[in-house]
Tab-separated table of C-alpha atoms in Angstrom:
chain	number	residue	atom	x	y	z
A	1	MET	CA	-53.764	48.641	-128.524
A	2	ILE	CA	-52.827	47.622	-132.088
A	3	GLU	CA	-49.164	46.941	-132.853
A	4	ILE	CA	-48.010	46.101	-136.347
A	5	ASN	CA	-44.366	45.006	-136.454
A	6	HIS	CA	-42.418	44.426	-139.674
A	7	VAL	CA	-45.383	42.826	-141.434
A	8	ASN	CA	-44.753	41.189	-144.805
A	9	LYS	CA	-47.394	39.640	-147.000
A	10	TRP	CA	-47.309	38.046	-150.414
A	11	TYR	CA	-50.075	37.088	-152.828
A	12	GLY	CA	-48.681	34.013	-154.522
A	13	PRO	CA	-44.944	33.408	-154.680
A	14	THR	CA	-43.897	36.708	-156.250
A	15	PHE	CA	-46.288	39.584	-155.573
A	16	GLN	CA	-45.548	41.325	-152.297
A	17	VAL	CA	-48.524	43.404	-151.100
A	18	LEU	CA	-47.094	44.493	-147.751
A	19	LYS	CA	-43.429	45.354	-147.322
A	20	ASP	CA	-42.067	45.564	-143.797
A	21	CYS	CA	-44.982	47.587	-142.425
A	22	THR	CA	-44.561	48.867	-138.891
A	23	THR	CA	-46.950	51.123	-137.003
A	24	SER	CA	-49.238	51.164	-134.020
A	25	VAL	CA	-52.524	52.544	-132.770
A	26	ALA	CA	-52.699	53.563	-129.123
A	27	LYS	CA	-55.804	53.302	-126.977
A	28	GLY	CA	-58.254	56.070	-127.850
A	29	GLU	CA	-56.263	57.075	-130.889
A	30	VAL	CA	-57.777	57.645	-134.341
A	31	VAL	CA	-55.436	56.706	-137.184
A	32	VAL	CA	-56.343	57.302	-140.806
A	33	VAL	CA	-54.674	55.189	-143.486
A	34	CYS	CA	-54.645	56.632	-146.988
A	35	GLY	CA	-52.865	56.063	-150.261
A	36	PRO	CA	-53.519	55.299	-153.918
A	37	SER	CA	-55.518	52.192	-154.829
A	38	GLY	CA	-53.429	49.050	-154.792
A	39	SER	CA	-51.156	50.485	-152.114
A	40	GLY	CA	-52.072	47.717	-149.658
A	41	LYS	CA	-53.998	49.849	-147.175
A	42	SER	CA	-57.122	47.650	-147.228
A	43	THR	CA	-54.980	44.548	-147.011
A	44	LEU	CA	-53.146	45.947	-143.990
A	45	ILE	CA	-56.348	46.642	-142.045
A	46	LYS	CA	-57.694	43.173	-142.874
A	47	CYS	CA	-54.528	41.669	-141.417
A	48	VAL	CA	-55.245	43.340	-138.072
A	49	ASN	CA	-58.129	40.952	-137.338
A	50	ALA	CA	-56.582	38.150	-139.396
A	51	LEU	CA	-59.136	38.188	-142.193
A	52	GLU	CA	-55.955	38.055	-144.277
A	53	PRO	CA	-52.984	35.958	-143.153
A	54	ILE	CA	-49.484	37.448	-143.010
A	55	GLN	CA	-46.248	35.703	-143.911
A	56	GLY	CA	-43.779	37.743	-141.903
A	57	GLY	CA	-43.594	39.942	-138.813
A	58	ASP	CA	-46.333	40.053	-136.227
A	59	ILE	CA	-49.478	41.875	-135.188
A	60	VAL	CA	-50.464	42.242	-131.549
A	61	LEU	CA	-53.955	43.279	-130.578
A	62	ASP	CA	-54.550	44.254	-126.948
A	63	GLY	CA	-51.676	41.989	-125.909
A	64	VAL	CA	-52.794	39.006	-128.011
A	65	LYS	CA	-50.643	37.937	-130.924
A	66	VAL	CA	-52.958	37.757	-133.944
A	67	ASN	CA	-50.712	35.596	-136.131
A	68	ASP	CA	-50.096	32.963	-133.474
A	69	PRO	CA	-51.696	29.675	-134.644
A	70	LYS	CA	-52.804	29.052	-131.056
A	71	THR	CA	-54.830	32.278	-130.867
A	72	ASP	CA	-58.598	31.829	-130.673
A	73	LEU	CA	-59.373	33.967	-133.717
A	74	PRO	CA	-63.188	34.052	-133.470
A	75	LYS	CA	-62.895	35.276	-129.880
A	76	LEU	CA	-60.280	37.863	-130.812
A	77	ARG	CA	-62.320	39.123	-133.775
A	78	SER	CA	-65.437	39.429	-131.638
A	79	ARG	CA	-63.597	42.107	-129.637
A	80	VAL	CA	-62.743	44.275	-132.661
A	81	GLY	CA	-65.455	45.844	-134.786
A	82	MET	CA	-65.036	45.976	-138.529
A	83	VAL	CA	-66.916	47.994	-141.128
A	84	PHE	CA	-66.590	47.059	-144.796
A	85	GLN	CA	-66.686	49.038	-148.006
A	86	HIS	CA	-69.760	47.157	-149.228
A	87	PHE	CA	-71.554	47.119	-145.831
A	88	GLU	CA	-71.973	43.316	-145.861
A	89	LEU	CA	-75.207	43.296	-143.929
A	90	PHE	CA	-76.775	39.838	-144.010
A	91	PRO	CA	-79.519	40.277	-146.634
A	92	HIS	CA	-81.688	37.393	-145.416
A	93	LEU	CA	-82.003	38.848	-141.907
A	94	ARG	CA	-83.994	41.857	-140.738
A	95	ILE	CA	-81.981	44.850	-139.507
A	96	ILE	CA	-82.516	44.026	-135.825
A	97	ASP	CA	-81.591	40.383	-136.457
A	98	ASN	CA	-78.396	41.523	-138.178
A	99	LEU	CA	-77.540	43.226	-134.885
A	100	ARG	CA	-78.628	40.288	-132.728
A	101	LEU	CA	-76.932	37.377	-134.489
A	102	ALA	CA	-73.368	37.707	-133.202
A	103	GLN	CA	-74.439	39.051	-129.815
A	104	GLU	CA	-76.359	35.835	-129.220
A	105	LYS	CA	-74.218	33.258	-131.021
A	106	VAL	CA	-70.805	34.637	-130.067
A	107	LEU	CA	-71.298	36.497	-126.787
A	108	GLY	CA	-74.159	34.284	-125.597
A	109	ARG	CA	-76.409	37.222	-124.746
A	110	LYS	CA	-80.069	36.533	-124.150
A	111	SER	CA	-82.446	37.367	-126.964
A	112	GLU	CA	-84.152	40.244	-125.124
A	113	ASP	CA	-80.804	41.734	-124.043
A	114	ALA	CA	-79.446	41.541	-127.575
A	115	THR	CA	-82.609	43.137	-128.933
A	116	ALA	CA	-82.473	45.951	-126.352
A	117	LYS	CA	-78.818	46.616	-127.114
A	118	GLY	CA	-79.506	46.490	-130.845
A	119	MET	CA	-82.393	48.952	-130.577
A	120	LYS	CA	-80.289	51.323	-128.478
A	121	LEU	CA	-77.553	51.351	-131.126
A	122	LEU	CA	-80.027	51.706	-133.995
A	123	ASP	CA	-81.440	54.711	-132.153
A	124	ARG	CA	-77.932	56.092	-131.854
A	125	VAL	CA	-77.344	55.921	-135.616
A	126	GLY	CA	-80.836	57.319	-136.198
A	127	LEU	CA	-82.414	54.169	-137.635
A	128	LYS	CA	-84.651	52.883	-134.854
A	129	ASP	CA	-87.718	52.945	-137.099
A	130	HIS	CA	-86.074	50.625	-139.620
A	131	ALA	CA	-85.451	47.688	-137.245
A	132	LYS	CA	-88.006	45.404	-138.902
A	133	LYS	CA	-86.881	46.077	-142.471
A	134	PHE	CA	-84.552	44.026	-144.618
A	135	PRO	CA	-81.187	45.509	-145.667
A	136	ALA	CA	-82.255	45.807	-149.316
A	137	GLU	CA	-84.992	48.251	-148.268
A	138	LEU	CA	-82.410	50.734	-146.949
A	139	SER	CA	-80.200	53.211	-148.777
A	140	GLY	CA	-76.434	52.683	-148.895
A	141	GLY	CA	-75.796	55.292	-146.210
A	142	GLN	CA	-78.420	53.740	-143.942
A	143	GLN	CA	-76.984	50.273	-144.508
A	144	GLN	CA	-73.513	51.457	-143.586
A	145	ARG	CA	-74.833	53.065	-140.390
A	146	VAL	CA	-76.501	49.752	-139.535
A	147	ALA	CA	-73.169	48.019	-140.188
A	148	ILE	CA	-71.476	50.378	-137.718
A	149	ALA	CA	-74.215	49.725	-135.151
A	150	ARG	CA	-73.820	45.979	-135.713
A	151	ALA	CA	-70.115	46.208	-134.958
A	152	LEU	CA	-70.707	48.419	-131.899
A	153	ALA	CA	-73.230	45.933	-130.509
A	154	MET	CA	-70.309	43.647	-129.690
A	155	ASP	CA	-68.815	46.305	-127.344
A	156	PRO	CA	-65.558	46.375	-129.297
A	157	ILE	CA	-62.279	47.630	-127.829
A	158	ALA	CA	-61.375	49.088	-131.233
A	159	MET	CA	-63.011	49.686	-134.608
A	160	LEU	CA	-61.564	49.014	-138.051
A	161	PHE	CA	-63.049	50.830	-141.047
A	162	ASP	CA	-62.170	49.611	-144.531
A	163	GLU	CA	-63.112	52.410	-146.962
A	164	PRO	CA	-66.520	52.873	-145.307
A	165	THR	CA	-67.702	55.605	-147.687
A	166	SER	CA	-66.138	54.522	-151.000
A	167	ALA	CA	-69.241	52.679	-152.210
A	168	LEU	CA	-71.648	55.458	-151.243
A	169	ASP	CA	-73.359	58.119	-153.322
A	170	PRO	CA	-71.906	61.541	-152.449
A	171	GLU	CA	-75.003	62.744	-150.621
A	172	MET	CA	-74.840	59.801	-148.222
A	173	ILE	CA	-71.201	60.117	-147.256
A	174	SER	CA	-71.701	62.751	-144.572
A	175	GLU	CA	-74.360	60.809	-142.636
A	176	VAL	CA	-71.857	57.966	-142.240
A	177	LEU	CA	-68.932	60.254	-141.462
A	178	ASP	CA	-71.021	62.029	-138.801
A	179	VAL	CA	-71.491	58.757	-136.959
A	180	MET	CA	-67.762	58.066	-137.218
A	181	VAL	CA	-66.841	61.531	-135.966
A	182	ASP	CA	-69.078	61.086	-132.923
A	183	LEU	CA	-67.462	57.756	-132.261
A	184	ALA	CA	-63.971	59.245	-132.496
A	185	ARG	CA	-64.879	62.087	-130.137
A	186	GLU	CA	-66.158	59.591	-127.578
A	187	GLY	CA	-62.679	58.124	-127.443
A	188	MET	CA	-63.078	54.977	-129.528
A	189	THR	CA	-59.820	53.513	-130.797
A	190	MET	CA	-60.120	53.638	-134.571
A	191	MET	CA	-58.122	52.618	-137.608
A	192	VAL	CA	-59.738	54.029	-140.726
A	193	VAL	CA	-58.810	53.386	-144.348
A	194	THR	CA	-60.329	56.274	-146.271
A	195	HIS	CA	-59.825	58.972	-148.863
A	196	GLU	CA	-61.943	61.406	-146.850
A	197	MET	CA	-59.266	63.920	-145.919
A	198	GLY	CA	-61.898	66.169	-144.355
A	199	PHE	CA	-62.608	63.407	-141.861
A	200	ALA	CA	-58.888	62.924	-141.263
A	201	ASN	CA	-58.447	66.627	-140.696
A	202	LYS	CA	-61.324	66.752	-138.243
A	203	VAL	CA	-60.660	63.799	-135.939
A	204	ALA	CA	-57.490	61.909	-136.821
A	205	ASP	CA	-54.574	61.918	-134.422
A	206	ARG	CA	-52.207	60.447	-136.981
A	207	VAL	CA	-52.235	59.847	-140.712
A	208	ILE	CA	-50.454	56.963	-142.394
A	209	PHE	CA	-49.682	57.193	-146.089
A	210	MET	CA	-49.070	53.950	-147.977
A	211	ASP	CA	-47.783	53.344	-151.476
A	212	ARG	CA	-46.900	50.077	-153.196
A	213	GLY	CA	-47.156	48.061	-149.998
A	214	GLU	CA	-44.968	50.340	-147.932
A	215	ILE	CA	-45.765	52.757	-145.149
A	216	VAL	CA	-44.210	55.846	-146.676
A	217	GLU	CA	-45.340	58.339	-144.097
A	218	ASP	CA	-46.615	57.974	-140.538
A	219	ALA	CA	-47.065	61.372	-138.946
A	220	LYS	CA	-49.145	63.485	-136.630
A	221	LYS	CA	-52.071	65.038	-138.466
A	222	ALA	CA	-50.681	68.571	-138.380
A	223	ASP	CA	-47.315	67.421	-139.715
A	224	PHE	CA	-48.900	65.308	-142.431
A	225	PHE	CA	-51.111	68.044	-143.826
A	226	GLY	CA	-48.564	70.757	-143.127
A	227	THR	CA	-45.306	69.390	-144.377
A	228	PRO	CA	-45.413	65.850	-145.722
A	229	ARG	CA	-41.845	64.702	-146.054
A	230	SER	CA	-42.111	62.292	-148.932
A	231	ASP	CA	-42.567	63.236	-152.572
A	232	ARG	CA	-45.142	60.567	-153.043
A	233	ALA	CA	-47.302	61.787	-150.166
A	234	GLN	CA	-47.039	65.340	-151.438
A	235	LYS	CA	-48.134	64.297	-154.931
A	236	PHE	CA	-51.004	62.226	-153.555
A	237	LEU	CA	-52.202	65.053	-151.344
A	238	SER	CA	-51.993	67.632	-154.098
A	239	LYS	CA	-54.075	65.377	-156.328
A	240	ILE	CA	-56.875	64.634	-153.902
A	241	LEU	CA	-56.976	68.064	-152.292
A	242	GLN	CA	-57.037	69.872	-155.643
A	243	HIS	CA	-60.810	70.036	-155.841
B	1	MET	CA	-114.292	-1.346	-182.240
B	2	THR	CA	-112.224	1.726	-181.431
B	3	MET	CA	-109.662	1.726	-178.690
B	4	LEU	CA	-111.527	4.333	-176.691
B	5	GLY	CA	-114.791	2.418	-177.067
B	6	ASN	CA	-113.155	-0.413	-175.235
B	7	PHE	CA	-111.716	1.956	-172.626
B	8	ASP	CA	-112.844	0.911	-169.168
B	9	PHE	CA	-112.943	3.963	-166.918
B	10	ASP	CA	-114.439	1.916	-164.136
B	11	VAL	CA	-111.296	-0.128	-163.656
B	12	ILE	CA	-109.474	3.100	-162.849
B	13	ARG	CA	-112.211	4.288	-160.515
B	14	ARG	CA	-112.172	1.034	-158.597
B	15	ALA	CA	-108.403	1.135	-158.262
B	16	LEU	CA	-108.228	4.756	-157.100
B	17	PRO	CA	-108.077	4.139	-153.314
B	18	TYR	CA	-105.288	1.618	-153.759
B	19	LEU	CA	-103.398	3.765	-156.271
B	20	PHE	CA	-103.413	6.888	-154.158
B	21	LEU	CA	-103.633	5.733	-150.537
B	22	GLU	CA	-100.881	3.189	-151.014
B	23	GLY	CA	-99.068	3.912	-154.251
B	24	MET	CA	-98.993	7.701	-154.259
B	25	ARG	CA	-98.411	7.833	-150.519
B	26	PHE	CA	-95.329	5.669	-150.925
B	27	THR	CA	-94.092	7.719	-153.882
B	28	LEU	CA	-94.517	11.024	-152.045
B	29	THR	CA	-92.954	9.680	-148.843
B	30	LEU	CA	-89.956	8.367	-150.737
B	31	THR	CA	-89.642	11.639	-152.671
B	32	ALA	CA	-89.827	13.793	-149.543
B	33	LEU	CA	-87.411	11.697	-147.486
B	34	ALA	CA	-84.947	11.299	-150.351
B	35	ALA	CA	-85.061	15.029	-151.100
B	36	PHE	CA	-84.496	15.895	-147.434
B	37	GLY	CA	-81.704	13.365	-146.975
B	38	GLY	CA	-80.188	14.296	-150.309
B	39	LEU	CA	-80.179	17.967	-149.350
B	40	VAL	CA	-78.521	17.318	-145.979
B	41	PHE	CA	-75.814	15.033	-147.366
B	42	GLY	CA	-75.550	17.060	-150.565
B	43	THR	CA	-74.804	20.183	-148.509
B	44	LEU	CA	-72.127	18.299	-146.553
B	45	ILE	CA	-70.558	17.068	-149.809
B	46	ALA	CA	-70.660	20.617	-151.214
B	47	LEU	CA	-68.893	21.904	-148.085
B	48	MET	CA	-66.293	19.148	-148.470
B	49	ARG	CA	-65.722	20.088	-152.106
B	50	LEU	CA	-65.230	23.733	-151.183
B	51	SER	CA	-63.106	22.918	-148.135
B	52	SER	CA	-59.539	24.148	-147.991
B	53	TYR	CA	-58.479	20.584	-147.186
B	54	LYS	CA	-57.676	19.273	-150.653
B	55	VAL	CA	-58.153	15.612	-149.685
B	56	LEU	CA	-61.765	16.177	-148.582
B	57	GLY	CA	-62.460	17.994	-151.830
B	58	ARG	CA	-61.050	15.178	-153.888
B	59	ILE	CA	-63.027	12.504	-152.038
B	60	ALA	CA	-66.245	14.477	-152.515
B	61	GLY	CA	-65.454	15.128	-156.176
B	62	PHE	CA	-64.810	11.460	-156.797
B	63	TYR	CA	-68.070	10.505	-155.103
B	64	VAL	CA	-70.098	12.911	-157.220
B	65	ASP	CA	-68.463	11.798	-160.475
B	66	PHE	CA	-68.828	8.139	-159.522
B	67	ILE	CA	-72.532	8.375	-158.708
B	68	ARG	CA	-73.280	10.415	-161.787
B	69	SER	CA	-71.636	7.820	-164.024
B	70	LEU	CA	-73.985	5.022	-162.982
B	71	PRO	CA	-77.520	4.297	-164.205
B	72	LEU	CA	-79.855	4.828	-161.253
B	73	VAL	CA	-81.963	1.764	-161.932
B	74	LEU	CA	-78.899	-0.463	-161.827
B	75	VAL	CA	-77.816	0.952	-158.485
B	76	ILE	CA	-81.284	0.476	-157.000
B	77	PHE	CA	-81.174	-3.111	-158.125
B	78	TRP	CA	-77.635	-3.872	-157.009
B	79	PHE	CA	-77.973	-2.058	-153.758
B	80	TYR	CA	-81.028	-4.071	-152.792
B	81	PHE	CA	-79.172	-7.345	-153.297
B	82	LEU	CA	-75.822	-6.246	-151.967
B	83	VAL	CA	-76.723	-4.324	-148.807
B	84	PRO	CA	-77.641	-7.453	-146.781
B	85	TYR	CA	-74.194	-8.890	-147.513
B	86	ILE	CA	-72.377	-5.617	-146.856
B	87	GLY	CA	-74.306	-5.344	-143.592
B	88	GLN	CA	-73.290	-8.863	-142.691
B	89	TRP	CA	-69.659	-8.085	-143.423
B	90	VAL	CA	-69.743	-4.834	-141.427
B	91	THR	CA	-71.534	-6.190	-138.378
B	92	GLY	CA	-69.853	-9.584	-138.505
B	93	ALA	CA	-73.222	-11.348	-138.336
B	94	SER	CA	-73.479	-15.002	-139.321
B	95	ARG	CA	-76.210	-14.401	-141.887
B	96	PRO	CA	-77.005	-11.603	-144.356
B	97	ILE	CA	-78.917	-8.881	-142.518
B	98	THR	CA	-82.430	-8.098	-143.633
B	99	VAL	CA	-83.036	-4.689	-145.170
B	100	GLY	CA	-86.520	-3.888	-146.378
B	101	ALA	CA	-87.107	-2.795	-149.927
B	102	PHE	CA	-88.171	0.638	-148.668
B	103	ALA	CA	-85.049	1.244	-146.587
B	104	SER	CA	-82.852	-0.023	-149.383
B	105	SER	CA	-84.436	2.176	-152.030
B	106	LEU	CA	-84.448	5.196	-149.700
B	107	ILE	CA	-80.700	4.828	-149.041
B	108	THR	CA	-80.056	4.512	-152.763
B	109	PHE	CA	-82.052	7.607	-153.598
B	110	ILE	CA	-80.439	9.652	-150.837
B	111	ALA	CA	-76.998	8.603	-152.083
B	112	PHE	CA	-77.952	9.586	-155.627
B	113	GLU	CA	-79.706	12.827	-154.818
B	114	ALA	CA	-76.862	13.865	-152.507
B	115	ALA	CA	-74.589	13.880	-155.553
B	116	TYR	CA	-76.979	16.043	-157.587
B	117	PHE	CA	-77.988	18.361	-154.734
B	118	SER	CA	-74.340	18.842	-153.804
B	119	GLU	CA	-73.620	20.384	-157.191
B	120	ILE	CA	-76.589	22.729	-156.787
B	121	MET	CA	-75.582	23.738	-153.260
B	122	ARG	CA	-71.986	24.212	-154.377
B	123	ALA	CA	-73.133	26.674	-157.011
B	124	GLY	CA	-75.334	28.335	-154.396
B	125	ILE	CA	-72.502	28.731	-151.890
B	126	GLN	CA	-70.221	30.094	-154.597
B	127	SER	CA	-72.875	32.639	-155.558
B	128	ILE	CA	-72.508	34.318	-152.138
B	129	SER	CA	-69.922	37.089	-152.212
B	130	LYS	CA	-66.760	36.546	-150.139
B	131	GLY	CA	-67.613	39.635	-148.098
B	132	GLN	CA	-70.458	37.801	-146.365
B	133	PRO	CA	-68.379	35.101	-144.636
B	134	ALA	CA	-65.719	37.780	-144.008
B	135	ALA	CA	-68.281	39.959	-142.205
B	136	ALA	CA	-69.470	36.941	-140.231
B	137	SER	CA	-65.889	36.097	-139.233
B	138	ALA	CA	-65.180	39.710	-138.303
B	139	LEU	CA	-68.102	39.556	-135.849
B	140	GLY	CA	-66.496	36.534	-134.200
B	141	LEU	CA	-68.619	33.782	-135.709
B	142	THR	CA	-66.784	30.501	-136.232
B	143	TYR	CA	-66.584	28.873	-139.661
B	144	ALA	CA	-69.442	26.528	-138.762
B	145	GLN	CA	-71.601	29.378	-137.432
B	146	SER	CA	-70.892	31.537	-140.448
B	147	MET	CA	-71.985	28.685	-142.725
B	148	ARG	CA	-75.023	27.808	-140.616
B	149	TYR	CA	-76.396	31.321	-140.072
B	150	VAL	CA	-75.055	33.411	-142.947
B	151	VAL	CA	-73.907	31.508	-146.034
B	152	LEU	CA	-76.122	28.411	-146.242
B	153	PRO	CA	-79.473	30.161	-145.671
B	154	GLN	CA	-78.674	32.541	-148.534
B	155	ALA	CA	-77.327	29.753	-150.759
B	156	PHE	CA	-80.448	27.691	-150.070
B	157	ARG	CA	-82.757	30.605	-150.796
B	158	ASN	CA	-80.978	31.469	-154.045
B	159	MET	CA	-81.045	27.861	-155.188
B	160	LEU	CA	-84.554	26.948	-154.009
B	161	PRO	CA	-86.107	26.927	-157.512
B	162	VAL	CA	-83.335	24.654	-158.831
B	163	LEU	CA	-83.580	22.378	-155.796
B	164	LEU	CA	-87.341	22.066	-156.280
B	165	THR	CA	-86.951	21.374	-159.991
B	166	GLN	CA	-84.510	18.603	-159.132
B	167	THR	CA	-87.076	17.279	-156.642
B	168	ILE	CA	-89.661	17.070	-159.436
B	169	VAL	CA	-87.207	14.962	-161.433
B	170	LEU	CA	-86.724	12.863	-158.299
B	171	PHE	CA	-90.501	12.428	-158.001
B	172	GLN	CA	-90.507	10.873	-161.468
B	173	ASP	CA	-87.363	8.849	-160.850
B	174	THR	CA	-88.838	7.162	-157.773
B	175	SER	CA	-90.931	5.110	-160.216
B	176	LEU	CA	-87.757	3.116	-160.892
B	177	VAL	CA	-88.279	1.233	-157.630
B	178	TYR	CA	-90.613	-0.967	-159.686
B	179	VAL	CA	-87.543	-3.190	-160.239
B	180	LEU	CA	-87.861	-4.195	-156.578
B	181	SER	CA	-91.603	-4.903	-157.019
B	182	ILE	CA	-92.437	-2.137	-154.564
B	183	PRO	CA	-95.984	-0.804	-154.897
B	184	ASP	CA	-95.155	2.863	-155.458
B	185	PHE	CA	-97.656	4.729	-157.624
B	186	LEU	CA	-96.424	3.213	-160.881
B	187	GLY	CA	-95.927	-0.186	-159.237
B	188	ALA	CA	-99.474	-0.107	-157.895
B	189	ALA	CA	-100.869	0.868	-161.296
B	190	SER	CA	-98.824	-1.881	-162.872
B	191	LYS	CA	-100.157	-4.484	-160.436
B	192	VAL	CA	-103.770	-3.569	-161.153
B	193	ALA	CA	-103.009	-3.534	-164.875
B	194	GLN	CA	-101.596	-7.050	-164.788
B	195	ARG	CA	-104.329	-8.389	-162.516
B	196	ASP	CA	-107.237	-7.008	-164.527
B	197	GLY	CA	-105.546	-7.195	-167.919
B	198	ARG	CA	-106.095	-3.437	-168.387
B	199	LEU	CA	-102.641	-2.294	-169.415
B	200	VAL	CA	-103.746	0.612	-171.644
B	201	GLU	CA	-106.045	2.182	-169.077
B	202	MET	CA	-103.719	1.881	-166.115
B	203	TYR	CA	-100.505	3.008	-167.819
B	204	LEU	CA	-102.248	5.910	-169.525
B	205	PHE	CA	-103.760	6.975	-166.232
B	206	ALA	CA	-100.409	6.665	-164.448
B	207	ALA	CA	-98.738	8.787	-167.119
B	208	LEU	CA	-101.470	11.399	-166.816
B	209	VAL	CA	-101.054	11.613	-163.032
B	210	TYR	CA	-97.251	11.972	-163.238
B	211	PHE	CA	-97.711	14.604	-165.925
B	212	VAL	CA	-100.258	16.656	-163.991
B	213	VAL	CA	-98.359	16.545	-160.677
B	214	SER	CA	-95.060	17.499	-162.315
B	215	CYS	CA	-96.650	20.230	-164.400
B	216	VAL	CA	-98.432	21.844	-161.482
B	217	ALA	CA	-95.250	21.650	-159.395
B	218	SER	CA	-93.166	23.192	-162.189
B	219	PHE	CA	-95.666	26.003	-162.513
B	220	GLY	CA	-95.437	26.593	-158.759
B	221	VAL	CA	-91.640	26.700	-158.948
B	222	ARG	CA	-91.763	29.278	-161.737
B	223	ARG	CA	-94.064	31.504	-159.703
B	224	LEU	CA	-91.767	31.144	-156.696
B	225	GLN	CA	-88.806	32.036	-158.884
B	226	SER	CA	-90.346	35.310	-159.993
B	227	ARG	CA	-91.259	36.140	-156.396
B	228	ILE	CA	-87.677	35.534	-155.231
B	229	ALA	CA	-86.432	37.708	-158.106
B	230	ILE	CA	-88.593	40.567	-156.830
B	231	VAL	CA	-87.458	40.198	-153.217
B	232	ARG	CA	-83.834	40.376	-154.360
């Protein structure tokens, strides 16, 4: 579904953020990407739907080459859902209109169909009663659930999560993770950048560990948590699993 | 005899229908149209300045600097006399084309306001976090759609008080069309003043009206500003 082949990326002429990254996500697979901050994990996931350009290698999404200049990027992006660290709901639109906008303008759905679909997904994330509110009236956890529903409204073939719980107060993290766990169990293809190792342990098929722009470890969940091969992954794990 | 003792209120009263139905109507029409046109073109110029195509940015930047370096009254004046000849040159007509004083002054004001509004809209667009257009793109919206539905509405809302304040300045600046002998509010007051020899009354009254309208509008903007601050 997602193939990342020898991807290189520089910021400016000298700073290399991604060094020869190669991995893939199969259909229905849940892959968690972790690593210390500045390791390039967020950058990597943003390259998958070309929010960030790459300078070397290529990325293929459901058979379409993402870094081909001829690729219709808006169309490609409309097929992959993305959830951001800071939610990025549109603050000037009501919740239901946040869910309707792209359905109508990108997929050309009729207003009543988009509304029905939006309400169904809001119900699914437990926020049906908040449809008429503005994003600022919701808590962080609620906003992030709306953001997930907004992405799902496009009937995506895969979902990308860029640190979806990092900006949340601790008591709101689980309500967002619950939605993500359900999604994973229903067979959604997911690539998730997160520090939530509990989530990884519960639903991930594979865990990727990145450090300084490199994919240091790419292993099945059991292998990763059992016997990480690299020193750096071992150190990282011991630090975040200490508590 | 004191100045006020000689003050003829009746000359103002008699001139009221003319001052407001013609003069003020013209002033408000010109203000509204110039503000609207200035906002539309100003937004386009702002988008050009922020565009990733460097050439577009430079053209827009030059335009803004150029306009802001010229005295408005001079441009109104020159434009009125030059446009017929430019029109002739563009259309290849045998004689200078006729452009009314209203059309000529409207074009001038739109060109001027576009430069000022563009700087306001540029600040407004830059005030929106990069995550917003990124989220719009991730949903499959094109650049134009992301601007139209996500970025510009927020930029406009954030900048509304500043845009309205600039429009109040524009409302006062429209009085400069007097150089084309157009009966805007000030022009109308001026005509009556000359005709009846009542300069003190008419110019004082005109000043009072500009003052009251601008003051009330400014007060309204400040109230709006505090309301927006609460919503955010």
